Short mmCIF file of C-alpha atoms in Angstrom, two decimals:
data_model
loop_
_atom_site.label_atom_id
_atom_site.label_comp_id
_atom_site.label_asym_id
_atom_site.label_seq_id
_atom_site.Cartn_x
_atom_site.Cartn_y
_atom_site.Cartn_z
CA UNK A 1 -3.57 27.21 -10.30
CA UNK A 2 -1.01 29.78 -12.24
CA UNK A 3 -2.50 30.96 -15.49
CA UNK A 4 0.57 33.51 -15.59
CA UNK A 5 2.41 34.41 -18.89
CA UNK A 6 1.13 34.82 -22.65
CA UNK A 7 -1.05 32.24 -24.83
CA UNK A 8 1.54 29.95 -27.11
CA UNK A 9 0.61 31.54 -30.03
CA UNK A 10 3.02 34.29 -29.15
CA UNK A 11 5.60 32.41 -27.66
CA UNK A 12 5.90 29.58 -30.69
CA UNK A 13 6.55 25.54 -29.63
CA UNK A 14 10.41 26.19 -29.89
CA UNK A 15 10.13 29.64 -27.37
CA UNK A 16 7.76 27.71 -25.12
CA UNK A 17 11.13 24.29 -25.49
CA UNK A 18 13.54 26.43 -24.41
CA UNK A 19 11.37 28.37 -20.95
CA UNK A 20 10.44 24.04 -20.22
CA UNK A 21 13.70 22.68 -20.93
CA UNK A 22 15.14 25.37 -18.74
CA UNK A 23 13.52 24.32 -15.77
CA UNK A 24 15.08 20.84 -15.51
CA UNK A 25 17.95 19.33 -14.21
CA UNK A 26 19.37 16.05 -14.82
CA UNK A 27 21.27 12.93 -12.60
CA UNK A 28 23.85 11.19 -13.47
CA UNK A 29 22.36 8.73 -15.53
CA UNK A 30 21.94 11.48 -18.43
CA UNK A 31 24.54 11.60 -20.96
CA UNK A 32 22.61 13.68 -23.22
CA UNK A 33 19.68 15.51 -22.26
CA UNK A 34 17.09 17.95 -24.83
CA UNK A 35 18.39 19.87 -27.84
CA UNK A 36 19.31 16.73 -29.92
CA UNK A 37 17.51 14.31 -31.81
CA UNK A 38 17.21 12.31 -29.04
CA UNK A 39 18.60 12.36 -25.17
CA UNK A 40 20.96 9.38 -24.33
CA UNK A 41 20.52 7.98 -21.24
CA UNK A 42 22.48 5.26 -19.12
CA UNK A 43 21.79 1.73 -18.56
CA UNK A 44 23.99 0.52 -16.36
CA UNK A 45 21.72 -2.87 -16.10
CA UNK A 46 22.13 -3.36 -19.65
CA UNK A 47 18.31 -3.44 -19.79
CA UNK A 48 15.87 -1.08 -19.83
CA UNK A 49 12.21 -1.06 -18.11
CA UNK A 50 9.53 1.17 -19.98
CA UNK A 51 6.21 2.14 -19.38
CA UNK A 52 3.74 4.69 -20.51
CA UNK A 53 0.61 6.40 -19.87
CA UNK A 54 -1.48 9.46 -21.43
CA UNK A 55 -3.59 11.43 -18.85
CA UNK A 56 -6.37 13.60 -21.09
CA UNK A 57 -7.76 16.49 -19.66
CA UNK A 58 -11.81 15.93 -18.70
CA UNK A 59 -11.07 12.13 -18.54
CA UNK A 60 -8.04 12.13 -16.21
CA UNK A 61 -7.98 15.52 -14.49
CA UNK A 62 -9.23 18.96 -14.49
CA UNK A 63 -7.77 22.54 -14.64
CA UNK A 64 -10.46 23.81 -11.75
CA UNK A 65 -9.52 20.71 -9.50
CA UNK A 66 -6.20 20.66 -9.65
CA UNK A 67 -2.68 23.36 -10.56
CA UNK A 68 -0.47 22.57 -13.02
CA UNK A 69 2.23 20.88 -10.50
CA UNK A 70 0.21 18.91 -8.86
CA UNK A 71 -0.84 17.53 -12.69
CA UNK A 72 2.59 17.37 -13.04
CA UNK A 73 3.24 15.28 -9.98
CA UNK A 74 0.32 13.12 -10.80
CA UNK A 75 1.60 12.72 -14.43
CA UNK A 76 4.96 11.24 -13.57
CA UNK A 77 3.45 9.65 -10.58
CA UNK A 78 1.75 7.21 -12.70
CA UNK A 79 4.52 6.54 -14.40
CA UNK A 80 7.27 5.80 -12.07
CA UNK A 81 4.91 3.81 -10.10
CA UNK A 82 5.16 1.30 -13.20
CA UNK A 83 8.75 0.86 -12.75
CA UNK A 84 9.05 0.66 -9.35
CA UNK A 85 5.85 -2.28 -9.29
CA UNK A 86 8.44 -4.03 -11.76
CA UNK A 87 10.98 -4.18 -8.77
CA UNK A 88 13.25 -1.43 -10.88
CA UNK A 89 14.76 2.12 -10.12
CA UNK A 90 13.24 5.20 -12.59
CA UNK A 91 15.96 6.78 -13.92
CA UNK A 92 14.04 9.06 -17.01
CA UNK A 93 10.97 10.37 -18.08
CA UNK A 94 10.23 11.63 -21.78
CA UNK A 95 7.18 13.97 -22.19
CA UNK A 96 4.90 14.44 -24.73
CA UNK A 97 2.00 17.74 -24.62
CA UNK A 98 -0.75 18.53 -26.74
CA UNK A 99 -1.60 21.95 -25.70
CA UNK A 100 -4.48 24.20 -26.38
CA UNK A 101 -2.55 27.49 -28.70
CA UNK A 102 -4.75 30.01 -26.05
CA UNK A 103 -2.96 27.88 -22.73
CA UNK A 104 -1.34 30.22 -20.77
CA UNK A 105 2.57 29.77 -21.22
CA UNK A 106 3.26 29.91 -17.74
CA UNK A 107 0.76 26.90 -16.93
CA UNK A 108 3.17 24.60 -19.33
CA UNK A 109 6.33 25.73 -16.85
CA UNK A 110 4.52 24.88 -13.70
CA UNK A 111 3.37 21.12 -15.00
CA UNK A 112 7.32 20.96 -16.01
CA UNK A 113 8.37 21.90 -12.48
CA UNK A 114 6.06 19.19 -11.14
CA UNK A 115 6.99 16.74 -13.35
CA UNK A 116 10.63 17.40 -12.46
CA UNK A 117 9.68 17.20 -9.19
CA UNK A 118 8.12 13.99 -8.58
CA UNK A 119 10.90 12.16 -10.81
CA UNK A 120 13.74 13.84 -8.65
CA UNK A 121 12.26 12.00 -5.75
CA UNK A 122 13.55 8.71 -7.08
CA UNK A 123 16.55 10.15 -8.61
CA UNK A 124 15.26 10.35 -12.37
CA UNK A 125 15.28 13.18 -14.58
CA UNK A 126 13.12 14.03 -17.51
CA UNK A 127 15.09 14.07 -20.59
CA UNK A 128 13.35 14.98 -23.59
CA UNK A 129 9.87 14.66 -25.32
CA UNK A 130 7.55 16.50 -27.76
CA UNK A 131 4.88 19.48 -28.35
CA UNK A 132 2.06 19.90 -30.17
CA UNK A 133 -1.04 22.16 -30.81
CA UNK A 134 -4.36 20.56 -29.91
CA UNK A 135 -7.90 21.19 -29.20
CA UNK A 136 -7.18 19.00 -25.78
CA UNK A 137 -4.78 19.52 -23.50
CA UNK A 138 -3.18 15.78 -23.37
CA UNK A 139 -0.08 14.32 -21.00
CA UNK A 140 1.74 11.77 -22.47
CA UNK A 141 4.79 10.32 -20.07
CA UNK A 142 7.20 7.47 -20.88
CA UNK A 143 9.21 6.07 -18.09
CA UNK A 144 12.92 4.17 -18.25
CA UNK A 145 13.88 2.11 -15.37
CA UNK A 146 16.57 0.10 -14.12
CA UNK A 147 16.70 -3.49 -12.53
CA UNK A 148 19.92 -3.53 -10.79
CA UNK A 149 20.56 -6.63 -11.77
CA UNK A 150 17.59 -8.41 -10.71
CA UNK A 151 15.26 -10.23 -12.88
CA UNK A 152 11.58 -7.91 -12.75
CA UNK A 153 9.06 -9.04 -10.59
CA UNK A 154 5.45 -9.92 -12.99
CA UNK A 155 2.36 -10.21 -12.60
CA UNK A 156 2.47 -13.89 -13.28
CA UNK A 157 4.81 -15.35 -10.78
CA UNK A 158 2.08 -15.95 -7.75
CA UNK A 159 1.85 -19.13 -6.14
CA UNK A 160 -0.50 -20.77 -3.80
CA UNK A 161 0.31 -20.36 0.07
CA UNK A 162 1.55 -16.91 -1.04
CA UNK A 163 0.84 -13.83 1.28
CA UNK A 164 -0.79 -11.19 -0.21
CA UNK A 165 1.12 -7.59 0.58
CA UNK A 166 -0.19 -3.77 -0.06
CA UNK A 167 2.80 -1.25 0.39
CA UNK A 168 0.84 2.19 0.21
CA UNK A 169 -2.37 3.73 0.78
CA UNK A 170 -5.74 2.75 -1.11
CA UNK A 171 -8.73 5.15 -0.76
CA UNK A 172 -7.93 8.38 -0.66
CA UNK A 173 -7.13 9.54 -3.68
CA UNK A 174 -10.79 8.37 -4.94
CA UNK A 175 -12.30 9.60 -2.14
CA UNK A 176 -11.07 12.70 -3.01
CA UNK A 177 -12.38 12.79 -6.37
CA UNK A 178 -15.68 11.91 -5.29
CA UNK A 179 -15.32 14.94 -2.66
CA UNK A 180 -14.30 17.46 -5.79
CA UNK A 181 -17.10 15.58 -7.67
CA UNK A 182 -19.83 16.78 -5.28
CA UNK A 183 -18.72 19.96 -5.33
CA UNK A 184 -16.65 20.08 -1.76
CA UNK A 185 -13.28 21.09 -1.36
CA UNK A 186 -12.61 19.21 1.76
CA UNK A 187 -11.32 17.07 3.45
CA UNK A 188 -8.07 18.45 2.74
CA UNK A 189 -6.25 14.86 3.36
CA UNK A 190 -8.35 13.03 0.45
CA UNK A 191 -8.53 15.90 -1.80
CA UNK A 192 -4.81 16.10 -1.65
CA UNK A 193 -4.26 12.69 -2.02
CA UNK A 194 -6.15 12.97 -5.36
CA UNK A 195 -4.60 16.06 -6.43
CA UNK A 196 -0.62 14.74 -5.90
CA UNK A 197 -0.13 11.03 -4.52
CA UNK A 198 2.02 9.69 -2.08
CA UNK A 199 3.56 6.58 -3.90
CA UNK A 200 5.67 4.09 -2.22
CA UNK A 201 8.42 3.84 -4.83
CA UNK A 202 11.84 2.41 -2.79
CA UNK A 203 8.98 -0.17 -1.28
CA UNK A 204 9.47 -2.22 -5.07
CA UNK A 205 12.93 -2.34 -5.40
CA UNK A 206 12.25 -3.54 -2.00
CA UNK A 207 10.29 -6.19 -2.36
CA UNK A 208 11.99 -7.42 -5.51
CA UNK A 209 14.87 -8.02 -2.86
CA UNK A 210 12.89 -10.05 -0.83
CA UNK A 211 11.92 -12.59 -3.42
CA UNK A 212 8.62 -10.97 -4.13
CA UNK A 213 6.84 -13.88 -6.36
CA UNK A 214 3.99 -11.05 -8.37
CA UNK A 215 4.04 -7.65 -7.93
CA UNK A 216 1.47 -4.45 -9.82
CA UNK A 217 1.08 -0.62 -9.59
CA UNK A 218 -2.72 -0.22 -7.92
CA UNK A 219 -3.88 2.75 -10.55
CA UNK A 220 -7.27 1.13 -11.37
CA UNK A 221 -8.68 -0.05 -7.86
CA UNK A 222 -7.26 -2.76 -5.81
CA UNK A 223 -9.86 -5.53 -6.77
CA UNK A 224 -9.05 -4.86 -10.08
CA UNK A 225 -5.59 -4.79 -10.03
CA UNK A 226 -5.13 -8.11 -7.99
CA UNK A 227 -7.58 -9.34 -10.75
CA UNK A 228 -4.77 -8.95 -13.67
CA UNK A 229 -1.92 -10.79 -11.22
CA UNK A 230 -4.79 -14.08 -10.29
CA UNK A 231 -5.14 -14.25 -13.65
CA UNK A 232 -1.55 -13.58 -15.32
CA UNK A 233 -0.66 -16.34 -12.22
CA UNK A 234 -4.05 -18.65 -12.71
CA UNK A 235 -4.27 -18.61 -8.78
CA UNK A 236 -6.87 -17.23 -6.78
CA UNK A 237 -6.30 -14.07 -4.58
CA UNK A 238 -8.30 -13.34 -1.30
CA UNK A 239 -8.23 -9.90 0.76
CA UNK A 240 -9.00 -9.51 3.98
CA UNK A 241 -11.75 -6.40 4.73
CA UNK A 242 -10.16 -5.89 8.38
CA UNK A 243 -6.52 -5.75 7.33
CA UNK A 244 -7.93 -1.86 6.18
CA UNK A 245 -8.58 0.95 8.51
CA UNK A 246 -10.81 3.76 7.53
CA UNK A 247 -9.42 6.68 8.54
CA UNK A 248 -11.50 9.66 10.32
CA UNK A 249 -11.77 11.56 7.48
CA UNK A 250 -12.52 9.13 5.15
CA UNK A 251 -15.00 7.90 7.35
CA UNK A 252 -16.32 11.36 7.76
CA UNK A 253 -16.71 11.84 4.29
CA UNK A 254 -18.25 8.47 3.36
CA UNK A 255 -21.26 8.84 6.01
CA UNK A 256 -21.65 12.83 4.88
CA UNK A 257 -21.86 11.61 0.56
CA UNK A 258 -23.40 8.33 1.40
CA UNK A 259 -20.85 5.68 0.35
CA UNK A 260 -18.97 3.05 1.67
CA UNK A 261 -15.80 3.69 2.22
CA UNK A 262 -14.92 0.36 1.33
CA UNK A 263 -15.81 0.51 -2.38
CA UNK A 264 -12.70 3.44 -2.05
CA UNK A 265 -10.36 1.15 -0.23
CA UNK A 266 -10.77 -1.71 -2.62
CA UNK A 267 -11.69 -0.38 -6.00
CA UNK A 268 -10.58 3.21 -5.85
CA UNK A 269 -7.95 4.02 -8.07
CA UNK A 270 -5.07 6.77 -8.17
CA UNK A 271 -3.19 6.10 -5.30
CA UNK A 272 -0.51 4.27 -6.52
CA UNK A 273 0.45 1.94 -3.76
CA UNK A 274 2.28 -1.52 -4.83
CA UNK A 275 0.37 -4.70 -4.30
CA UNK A 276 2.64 -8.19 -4.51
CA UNK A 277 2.54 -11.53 -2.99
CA UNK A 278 5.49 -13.17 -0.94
CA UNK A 279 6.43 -16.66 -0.08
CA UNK A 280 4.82 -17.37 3.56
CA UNK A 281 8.18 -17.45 4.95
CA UNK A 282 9.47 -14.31 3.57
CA UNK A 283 9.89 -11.49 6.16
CA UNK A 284 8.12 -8.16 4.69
CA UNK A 285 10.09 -5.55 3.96
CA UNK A 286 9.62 -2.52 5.81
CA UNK A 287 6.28 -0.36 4.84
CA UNK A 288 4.80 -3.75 3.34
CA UNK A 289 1.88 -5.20 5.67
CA UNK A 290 -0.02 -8.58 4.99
CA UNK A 291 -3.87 -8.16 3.23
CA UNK A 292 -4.92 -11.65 2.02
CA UNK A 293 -3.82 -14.75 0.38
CA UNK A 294 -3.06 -16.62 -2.70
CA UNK A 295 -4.74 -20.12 -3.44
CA UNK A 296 -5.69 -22.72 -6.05
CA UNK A 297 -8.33 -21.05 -7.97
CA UNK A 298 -9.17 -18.17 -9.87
CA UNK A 299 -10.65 -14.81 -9.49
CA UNK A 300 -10.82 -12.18 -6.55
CA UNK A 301 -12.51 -12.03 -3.25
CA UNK A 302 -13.11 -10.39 -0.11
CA UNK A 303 -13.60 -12.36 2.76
CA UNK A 304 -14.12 -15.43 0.65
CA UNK A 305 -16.96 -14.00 -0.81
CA UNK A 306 -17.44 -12.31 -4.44
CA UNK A 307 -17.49 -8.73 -4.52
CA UNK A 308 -20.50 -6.64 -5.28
CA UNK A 309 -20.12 -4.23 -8.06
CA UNK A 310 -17.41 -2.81 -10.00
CA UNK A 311 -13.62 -3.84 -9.07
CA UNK A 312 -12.10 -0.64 -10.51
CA UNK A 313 -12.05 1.73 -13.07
CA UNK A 314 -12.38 0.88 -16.15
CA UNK A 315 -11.17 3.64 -19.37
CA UNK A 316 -13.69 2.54 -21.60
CA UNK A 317 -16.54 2.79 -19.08
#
């Protein structure tokens, strides 16, 4: 968790611009990157997929939990995941910080190196953005995608007879956060799971080209998430309990903190996997297995039965 280099006040928004901006490189789909008015950026589609999302420090994350980068990762992370549920390629990501003046400078270069980072895994750059002095630290991304010619898989295209699909892992990353929560630092597997996800991006392109009927980005809980496509689709949406294994450490953890670690599988948030529903006869792509099913109806269950509490997270809560 680098703290290295002076406070901003020294270094002045356009110093601190020119140490960020220095640290990034850009693909080919950059015409124009920072030091303009605004960076130009290639749509080779014709149309553009966009997507944003703010991450506020003591709401979304915390300096003692987690290093700059892996904020960084986590930052862009939710981002791209957007896109890629929307069956499209990221190709750029603006950024906009609110920064505390006493922030060390070096802490803004290391959440621009893992913001870089996690965009060059699917090719994308990050091309511009803003600064500002504030009292909280605040992350706020914007994403640009690309459809490749394909029309974007919604939330509102589910059908009855559908099969319900997870590409991804659900779980951990909440399970982490309850581990920090209490005060552990371990398991290492959920705690790093929270800290910088492992998202399934090429699995939404993916599914797009298998005639994916609904697809969504599971940031808020599973439940939750599947709640906004049965209702965007007026279908009902059923999961399946045993089409999830709990893993040893999860398992571990749950017995040791006293919670079931099935209210992390199904309403913890963070991971970013991609949850869609396919025609019965489609073949899943590879990395997508089957988790329920899509009937006449409304609403969400598990096992055919309501579930028992919260479905997800909720901001305002």
């Amino acid at each position: 968790m680098s703290e290295r280099g002076s406070g901003l006040v020294g270094l002045g928004e356009f110093g601190l611009i020119d140490r960020v901006t220095a640290r990034l490189s850009y693909g080919p789909t950059v015409l124009l990157g920072p030091g303009d008015d605004a960076a130009v950026v290639a749509a080779p589609d014709a149309r553009v997929v966009a997507s944003t999302d703010v991450l506020v420090e003591g709401r979304h994350f915390r300096r003692d939990w987690s290093g700059a980068r892996d904020i960084g990762h986590r930052a862009a992370a939710a981002n791209l995941a957007d896109v890629a549920a929307m069956g499209a390629r990221p190709t750029a990501l603006l950024v906009a910080l609110c920064i505390p003046p006493d922030l060390a400078s070096g802490w803004a270069e290391d959440l621009a190196d893992g913001l870089a980072a996690e965009a060059a895994t699917v090719g994308a750059s990050v091309v511009g953005g803003d600064m500002s002095a504030s009292p909280t630290l605040t992350i706020a991304v914007t994403v640009l995608g690309d459809l490749g010619s394909r029309p974007p898989v919604t939330r509102s295209g589910a059908l009855p007879g559908d099969v319900v699909a997870l590409a991804g892992r659900t779980g951990y990353a909440a399970a982490g956060l309850t581990v920090l929560s209490r005060g552990f630092r371990t398991p290492r597997l959920l705690v790093e799971a929270y800290r910088r996800p492992e998202v399934p991006y090429p699995a939404g392109p993916a599914a797009a080209g298998a005639g994916a009927t609904a697809m969504i980005d599971v940031s808020d809980g599973l439940l939750a998430d599947l709640g906004h496509v049965a209702q965007a689709s007026g279908v009902a949406v059923d999961v399946r309990r045993d089409a999830f294994e709990v893993p040893r450490q999860m398992r571990d953890a749950a017995q040791a903190l006293g919670v079931d670690p099935y209210t992390w599988l199904l309403t913890g948030g963070d991971d970013h996997a991609l949850a869609a529903t396919f025609p019965p006869a489609v073949a899943l792509p590879a990395g997508w297995r089957p988790i329920g099913g899509v009937a006449a109806g409304s609403g969400v269950t598990v096992d055919g039965r309501q579930w028992e509490g919260a479905a997800g997270w909720d901001h305002f809560r």
